[in-house]
N, CA, C and O atoms as a GROMACS GRO file, in nm:
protein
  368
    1UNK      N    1   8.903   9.494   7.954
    1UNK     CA    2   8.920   9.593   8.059
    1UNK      C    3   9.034   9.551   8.150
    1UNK      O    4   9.052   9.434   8.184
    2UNK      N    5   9.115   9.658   8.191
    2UNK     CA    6   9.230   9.628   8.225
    2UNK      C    7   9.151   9.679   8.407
    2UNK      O    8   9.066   9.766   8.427
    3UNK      N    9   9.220   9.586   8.511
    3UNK     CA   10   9.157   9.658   8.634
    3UNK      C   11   9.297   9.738   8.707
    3UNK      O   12   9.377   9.652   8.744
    4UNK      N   13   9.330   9.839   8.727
    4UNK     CA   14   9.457   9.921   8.850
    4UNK      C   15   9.408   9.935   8.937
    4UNK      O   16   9.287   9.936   8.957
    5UNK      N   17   9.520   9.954   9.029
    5UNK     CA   18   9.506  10.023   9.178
    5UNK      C   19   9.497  10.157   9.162
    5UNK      O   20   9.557  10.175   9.056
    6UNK      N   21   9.462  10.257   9.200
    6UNK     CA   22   9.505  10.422   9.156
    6UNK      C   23   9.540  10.433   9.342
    6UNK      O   24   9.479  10.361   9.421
    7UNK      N   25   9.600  10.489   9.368
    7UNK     CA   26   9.672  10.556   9.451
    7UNK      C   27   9.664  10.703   9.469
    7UNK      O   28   9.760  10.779   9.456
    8UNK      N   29   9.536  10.738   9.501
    8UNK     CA   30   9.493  10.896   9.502
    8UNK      C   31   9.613  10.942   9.606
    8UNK      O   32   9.631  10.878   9.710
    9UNK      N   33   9.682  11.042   9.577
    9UNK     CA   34   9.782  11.152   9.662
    9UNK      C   35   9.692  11.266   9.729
    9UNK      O   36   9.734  11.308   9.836
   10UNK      N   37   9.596  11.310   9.689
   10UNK     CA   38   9.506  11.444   9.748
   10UNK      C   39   9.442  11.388   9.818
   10UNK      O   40   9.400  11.471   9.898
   11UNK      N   41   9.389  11.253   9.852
   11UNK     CA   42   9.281  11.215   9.906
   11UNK      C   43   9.329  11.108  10.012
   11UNK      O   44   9.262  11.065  10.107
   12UNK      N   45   9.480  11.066   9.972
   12UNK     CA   46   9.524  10.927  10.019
   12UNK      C   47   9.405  10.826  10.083
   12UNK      O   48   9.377  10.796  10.200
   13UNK      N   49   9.344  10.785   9.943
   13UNK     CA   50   9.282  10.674   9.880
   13UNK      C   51   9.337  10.578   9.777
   13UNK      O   52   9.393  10.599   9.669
   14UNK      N   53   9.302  10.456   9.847
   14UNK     CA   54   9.349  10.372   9.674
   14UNK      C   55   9.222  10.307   9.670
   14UNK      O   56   9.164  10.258   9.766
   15UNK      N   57   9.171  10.310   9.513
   15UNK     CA   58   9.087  10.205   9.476
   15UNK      C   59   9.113  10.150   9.358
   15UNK      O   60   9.202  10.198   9.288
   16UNK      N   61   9.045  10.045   9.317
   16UNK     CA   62   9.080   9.962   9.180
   16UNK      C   63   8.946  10.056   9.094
   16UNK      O   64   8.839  10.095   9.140
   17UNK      N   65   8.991  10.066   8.986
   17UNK     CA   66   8.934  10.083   8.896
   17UNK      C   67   8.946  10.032   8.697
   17UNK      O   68   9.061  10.004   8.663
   18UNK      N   69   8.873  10.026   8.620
   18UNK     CA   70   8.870   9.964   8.527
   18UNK      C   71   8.915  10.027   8.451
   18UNK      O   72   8.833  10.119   8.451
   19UNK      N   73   8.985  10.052   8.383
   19UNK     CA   74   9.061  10.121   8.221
   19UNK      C   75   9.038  10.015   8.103
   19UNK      O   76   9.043   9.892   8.104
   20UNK      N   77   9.006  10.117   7.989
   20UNK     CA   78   9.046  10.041   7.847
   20UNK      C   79   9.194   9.990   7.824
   20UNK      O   80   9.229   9.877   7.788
   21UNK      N   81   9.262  10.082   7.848
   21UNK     CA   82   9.397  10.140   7.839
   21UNK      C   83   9.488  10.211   7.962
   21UNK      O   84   9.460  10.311   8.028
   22UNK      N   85   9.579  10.143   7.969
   22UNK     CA   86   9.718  10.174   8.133
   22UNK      C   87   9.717  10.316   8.054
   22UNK      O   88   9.752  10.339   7.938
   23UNK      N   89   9.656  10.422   8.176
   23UNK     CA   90   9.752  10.556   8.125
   23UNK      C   91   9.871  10.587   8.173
   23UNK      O   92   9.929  10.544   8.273
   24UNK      N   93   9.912  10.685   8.069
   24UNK     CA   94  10.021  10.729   8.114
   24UNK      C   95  10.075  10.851   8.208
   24UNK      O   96  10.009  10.945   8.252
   25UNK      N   97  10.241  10.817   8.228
   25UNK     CA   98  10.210  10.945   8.290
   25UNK      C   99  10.240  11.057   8.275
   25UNK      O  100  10.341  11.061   8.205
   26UNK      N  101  10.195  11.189   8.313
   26UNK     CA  102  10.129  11.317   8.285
   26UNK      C  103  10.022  11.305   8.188
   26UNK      O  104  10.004  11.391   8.102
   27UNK      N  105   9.939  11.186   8.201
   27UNK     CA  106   9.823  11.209   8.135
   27UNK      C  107   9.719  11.239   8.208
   27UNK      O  108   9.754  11.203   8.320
   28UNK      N  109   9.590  11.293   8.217
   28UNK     CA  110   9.474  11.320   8.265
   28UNK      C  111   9.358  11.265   8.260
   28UNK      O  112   9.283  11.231   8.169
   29UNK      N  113   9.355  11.261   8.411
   29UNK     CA  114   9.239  11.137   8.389
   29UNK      C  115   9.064  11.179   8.478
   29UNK      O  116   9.079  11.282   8.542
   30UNK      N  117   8.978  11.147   8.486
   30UNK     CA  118   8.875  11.223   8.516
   30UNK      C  119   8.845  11.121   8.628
   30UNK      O  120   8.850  11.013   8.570
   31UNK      N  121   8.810  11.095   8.785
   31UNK     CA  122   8.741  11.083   8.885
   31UNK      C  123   8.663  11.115   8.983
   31UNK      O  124   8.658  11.230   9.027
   32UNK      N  125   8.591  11.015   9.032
   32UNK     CA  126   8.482  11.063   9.138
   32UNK      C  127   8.514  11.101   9.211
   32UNK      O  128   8.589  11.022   9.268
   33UNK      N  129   8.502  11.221   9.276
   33UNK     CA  130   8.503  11.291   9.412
   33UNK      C  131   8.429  11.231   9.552
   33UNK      O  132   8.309  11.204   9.552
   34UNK      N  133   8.519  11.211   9.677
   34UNK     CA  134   8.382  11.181   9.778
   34UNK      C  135   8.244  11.253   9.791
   34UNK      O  136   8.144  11.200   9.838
   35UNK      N  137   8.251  11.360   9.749
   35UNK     CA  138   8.126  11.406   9.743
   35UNK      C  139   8.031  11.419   9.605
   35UNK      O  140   7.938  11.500   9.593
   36UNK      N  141   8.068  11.335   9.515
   36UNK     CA  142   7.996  11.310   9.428
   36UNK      C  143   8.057  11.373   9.284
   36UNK      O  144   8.038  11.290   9.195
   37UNK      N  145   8.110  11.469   9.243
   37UNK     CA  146   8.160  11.524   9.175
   37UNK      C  147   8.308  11.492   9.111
   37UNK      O  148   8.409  11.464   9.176
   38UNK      N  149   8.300  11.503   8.977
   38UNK     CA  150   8.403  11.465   8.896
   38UNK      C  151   8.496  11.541   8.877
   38UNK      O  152   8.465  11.653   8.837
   39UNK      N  153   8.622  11.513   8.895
   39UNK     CA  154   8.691  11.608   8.919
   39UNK      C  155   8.875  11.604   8.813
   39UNK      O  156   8.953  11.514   8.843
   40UNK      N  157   8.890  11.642   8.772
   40UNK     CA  158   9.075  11.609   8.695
   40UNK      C  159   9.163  11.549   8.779
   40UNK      O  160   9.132  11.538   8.898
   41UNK      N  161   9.260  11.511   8.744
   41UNK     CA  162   9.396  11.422   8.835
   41UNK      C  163   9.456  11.375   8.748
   41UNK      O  164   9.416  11.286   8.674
   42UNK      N  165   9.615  11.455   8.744
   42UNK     CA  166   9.736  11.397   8.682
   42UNK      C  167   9.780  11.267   8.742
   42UNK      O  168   9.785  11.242   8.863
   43UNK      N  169   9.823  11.152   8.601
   43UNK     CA  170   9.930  11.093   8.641
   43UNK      C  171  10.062  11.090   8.666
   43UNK      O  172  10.149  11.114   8.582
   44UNK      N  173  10.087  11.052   8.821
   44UNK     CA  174  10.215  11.122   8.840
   44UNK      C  175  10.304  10.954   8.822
   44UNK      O  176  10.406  10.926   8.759
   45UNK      N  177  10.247  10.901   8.875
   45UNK     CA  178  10.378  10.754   8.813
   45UNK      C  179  10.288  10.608   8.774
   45UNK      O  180  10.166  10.596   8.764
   46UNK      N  181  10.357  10.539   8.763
   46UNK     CA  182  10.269  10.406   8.666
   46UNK      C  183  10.400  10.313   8.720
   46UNK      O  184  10.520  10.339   8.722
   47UNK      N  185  10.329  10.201   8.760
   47UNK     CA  186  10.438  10.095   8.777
   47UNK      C  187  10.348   9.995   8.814
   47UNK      O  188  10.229  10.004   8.842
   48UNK      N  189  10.438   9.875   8.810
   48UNK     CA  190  10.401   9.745   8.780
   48UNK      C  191  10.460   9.654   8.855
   48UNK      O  192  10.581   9.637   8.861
   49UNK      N  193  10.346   9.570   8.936
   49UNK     CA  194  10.417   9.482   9.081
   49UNK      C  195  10.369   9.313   9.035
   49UNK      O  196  10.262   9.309   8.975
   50UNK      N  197  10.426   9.196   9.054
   50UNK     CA  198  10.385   9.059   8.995
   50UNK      C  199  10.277   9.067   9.089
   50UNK      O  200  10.277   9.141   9.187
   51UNK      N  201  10.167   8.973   9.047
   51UNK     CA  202  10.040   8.983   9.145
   51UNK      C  203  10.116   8.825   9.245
   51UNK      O  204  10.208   8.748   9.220
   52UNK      N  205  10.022   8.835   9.353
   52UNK     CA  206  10.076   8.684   9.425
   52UNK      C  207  10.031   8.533   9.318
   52UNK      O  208  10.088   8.424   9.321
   53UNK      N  209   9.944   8.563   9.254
   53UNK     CA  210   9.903   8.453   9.154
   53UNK      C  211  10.006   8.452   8.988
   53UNK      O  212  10.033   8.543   8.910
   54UNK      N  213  10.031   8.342   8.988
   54UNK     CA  214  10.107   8.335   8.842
   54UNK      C  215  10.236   8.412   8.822
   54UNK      O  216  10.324   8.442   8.904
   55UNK      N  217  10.226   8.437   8.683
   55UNK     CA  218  10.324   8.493   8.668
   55UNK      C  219  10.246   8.641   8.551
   55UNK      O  220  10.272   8.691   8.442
   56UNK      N  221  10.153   8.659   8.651
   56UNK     CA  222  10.074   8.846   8.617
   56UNK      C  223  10.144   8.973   8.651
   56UNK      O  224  10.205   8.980   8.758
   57UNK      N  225  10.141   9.038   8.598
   57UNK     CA  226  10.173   9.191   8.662
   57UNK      C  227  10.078   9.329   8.659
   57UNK      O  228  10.034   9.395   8.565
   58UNK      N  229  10.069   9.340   8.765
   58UNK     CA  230   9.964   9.434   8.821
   58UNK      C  231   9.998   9.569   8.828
   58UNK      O  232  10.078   9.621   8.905
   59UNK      N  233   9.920   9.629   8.727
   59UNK     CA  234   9.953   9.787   8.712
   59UNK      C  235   9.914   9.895   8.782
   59UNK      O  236   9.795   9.889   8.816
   60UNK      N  237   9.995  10.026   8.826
   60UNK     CA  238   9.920  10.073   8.978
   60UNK      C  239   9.930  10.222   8.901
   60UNK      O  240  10.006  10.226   8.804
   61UNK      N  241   9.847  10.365   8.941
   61UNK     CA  242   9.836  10.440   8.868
   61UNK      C  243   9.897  10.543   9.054
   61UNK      O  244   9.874  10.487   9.161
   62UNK      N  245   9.957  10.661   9.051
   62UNK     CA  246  10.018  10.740   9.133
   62UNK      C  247   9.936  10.856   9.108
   62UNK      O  248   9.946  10.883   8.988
   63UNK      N  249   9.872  10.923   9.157
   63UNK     CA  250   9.752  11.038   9.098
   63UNK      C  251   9.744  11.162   9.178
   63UNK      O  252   9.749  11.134   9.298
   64UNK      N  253   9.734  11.276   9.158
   64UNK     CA  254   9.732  11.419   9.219
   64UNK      C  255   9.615  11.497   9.155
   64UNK      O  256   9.620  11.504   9.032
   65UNK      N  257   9.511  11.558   9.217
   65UNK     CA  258   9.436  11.654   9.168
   65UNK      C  259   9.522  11.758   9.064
   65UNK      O  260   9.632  11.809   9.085
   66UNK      N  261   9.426  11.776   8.932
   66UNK     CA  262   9.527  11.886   8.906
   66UNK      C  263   9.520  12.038   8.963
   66UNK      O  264   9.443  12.095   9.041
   67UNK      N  265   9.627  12.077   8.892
   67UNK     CA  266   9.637  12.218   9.016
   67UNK      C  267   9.549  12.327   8.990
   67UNK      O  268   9.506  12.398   9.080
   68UNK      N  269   9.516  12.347   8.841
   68UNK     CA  270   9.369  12.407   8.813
   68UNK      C  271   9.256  12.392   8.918
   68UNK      O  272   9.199  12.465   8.999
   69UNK      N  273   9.251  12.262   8.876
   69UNK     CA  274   9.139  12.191   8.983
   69UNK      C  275   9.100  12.251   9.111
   69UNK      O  276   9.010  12.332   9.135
   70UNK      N  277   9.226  12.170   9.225
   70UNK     CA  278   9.210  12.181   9.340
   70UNK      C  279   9.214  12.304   9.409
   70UNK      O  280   9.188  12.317   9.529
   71UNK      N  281   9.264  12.438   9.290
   71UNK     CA  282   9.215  12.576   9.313
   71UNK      C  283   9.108  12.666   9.318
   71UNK      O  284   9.094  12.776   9.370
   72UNK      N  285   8.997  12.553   9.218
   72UNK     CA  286   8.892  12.575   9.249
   72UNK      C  287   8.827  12.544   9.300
   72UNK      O  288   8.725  12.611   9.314
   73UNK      N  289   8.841  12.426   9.358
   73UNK     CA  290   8.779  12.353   9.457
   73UNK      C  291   8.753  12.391   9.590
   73UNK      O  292   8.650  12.383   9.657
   74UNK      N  293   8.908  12.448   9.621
   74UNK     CA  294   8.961  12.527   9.714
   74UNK      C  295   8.992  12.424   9.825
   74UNK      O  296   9.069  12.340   9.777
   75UNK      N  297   8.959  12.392   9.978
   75UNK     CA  298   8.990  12.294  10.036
   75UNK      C  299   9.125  12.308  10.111
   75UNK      O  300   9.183  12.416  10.104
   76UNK      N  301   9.185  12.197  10.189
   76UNK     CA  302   9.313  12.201  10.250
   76UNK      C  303   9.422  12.192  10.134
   76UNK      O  304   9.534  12.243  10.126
   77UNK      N  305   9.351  12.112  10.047
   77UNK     CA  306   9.462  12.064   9.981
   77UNK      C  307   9.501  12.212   9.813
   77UNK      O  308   9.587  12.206   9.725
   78UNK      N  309   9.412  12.300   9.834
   78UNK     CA  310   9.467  12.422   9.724
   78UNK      C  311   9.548  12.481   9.754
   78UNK      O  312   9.611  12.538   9.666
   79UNK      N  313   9.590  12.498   9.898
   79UNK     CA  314   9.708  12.563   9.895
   79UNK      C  315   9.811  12.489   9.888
   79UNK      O  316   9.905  12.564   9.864
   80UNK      N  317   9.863  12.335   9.900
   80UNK     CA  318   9.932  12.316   9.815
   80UNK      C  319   9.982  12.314   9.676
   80UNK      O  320  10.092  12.290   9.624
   81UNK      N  321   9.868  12.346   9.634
   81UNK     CA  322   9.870  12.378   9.503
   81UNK      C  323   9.982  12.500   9.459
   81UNK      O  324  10.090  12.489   9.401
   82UNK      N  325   9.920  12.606   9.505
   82UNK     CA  326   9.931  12.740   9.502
   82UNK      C  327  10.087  12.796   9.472
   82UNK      O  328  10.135  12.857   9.375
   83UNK      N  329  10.150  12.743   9.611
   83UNK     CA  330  10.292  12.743   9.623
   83UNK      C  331  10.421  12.705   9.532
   83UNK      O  332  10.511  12.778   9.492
   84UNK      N  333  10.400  12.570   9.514
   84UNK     CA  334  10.432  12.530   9.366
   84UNK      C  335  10.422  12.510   9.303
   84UNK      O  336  10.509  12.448   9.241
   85UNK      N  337  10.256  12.554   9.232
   85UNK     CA  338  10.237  12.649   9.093
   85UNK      C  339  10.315  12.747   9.044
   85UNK      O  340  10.366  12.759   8.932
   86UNK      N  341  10.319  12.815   9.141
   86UNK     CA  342  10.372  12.981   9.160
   86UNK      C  343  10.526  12.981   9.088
   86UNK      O  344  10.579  13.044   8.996
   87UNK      N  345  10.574  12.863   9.193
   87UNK     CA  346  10.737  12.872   9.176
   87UNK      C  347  10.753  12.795   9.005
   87UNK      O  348  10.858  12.774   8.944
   88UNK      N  349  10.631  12.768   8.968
   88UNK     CA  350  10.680  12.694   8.825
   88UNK      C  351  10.656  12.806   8.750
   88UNK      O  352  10.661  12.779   8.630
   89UNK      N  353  10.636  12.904   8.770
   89UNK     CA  354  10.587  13.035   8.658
   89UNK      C  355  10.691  13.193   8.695
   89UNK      O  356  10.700  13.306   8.647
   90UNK      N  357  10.759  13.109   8.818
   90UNK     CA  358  10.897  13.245   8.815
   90UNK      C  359  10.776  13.303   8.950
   90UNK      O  360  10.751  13.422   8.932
   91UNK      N  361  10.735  13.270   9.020
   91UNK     CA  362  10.626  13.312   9.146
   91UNK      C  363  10.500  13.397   9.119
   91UNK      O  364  10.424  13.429   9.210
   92UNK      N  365  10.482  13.434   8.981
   92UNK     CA  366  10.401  13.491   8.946
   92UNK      C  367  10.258  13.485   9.020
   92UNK      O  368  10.164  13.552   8.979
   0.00000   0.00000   0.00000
């Protein structure tokens, strides 16, 4: 088990969590919600910092609700969504 930092962007949270496997990014990954519920989140970047011990490198995950998601969710954070969804589909 590999352990990352994830760097939640919707929530600006970071916690460590355990992976089989460093995902990648624009891959999709499934997390806990503060209120209990599991919810989608793209990876938006992946990078790698030396830890203060040895000569390790510590992998960090950059993460955004996806925009499906946080539309249904609804919340402060869907209307960011909304806006540039829109503009990726010609404003539809």
């Amino acid at each position: 088990m590999i352990e990352i930092e994830v760097q939640n962007e919707t929530h600006q949270t970071q916690d460590r969590i355990r992976f089989a496997a460093v995902p990648r990014i624009g891959e999709g990954i499934r997390l806990r919600e503060p209120d209990g519920m599991w919810a989608s989140y793209d990876v938006l970047d992946v990078w790698y910092q030396k830890a203060e011990f040895g000569d390790v490198w510590m992998p960090y995950l950059h993460v955004r609700m996806t925009p499906g998601e946080a539309a249904a969710a609804g919340g402060d954070y869907a209307a960011e969504y909304d806006d540039g969804f829109a503009s990726l589909h010609g404003g539809h």
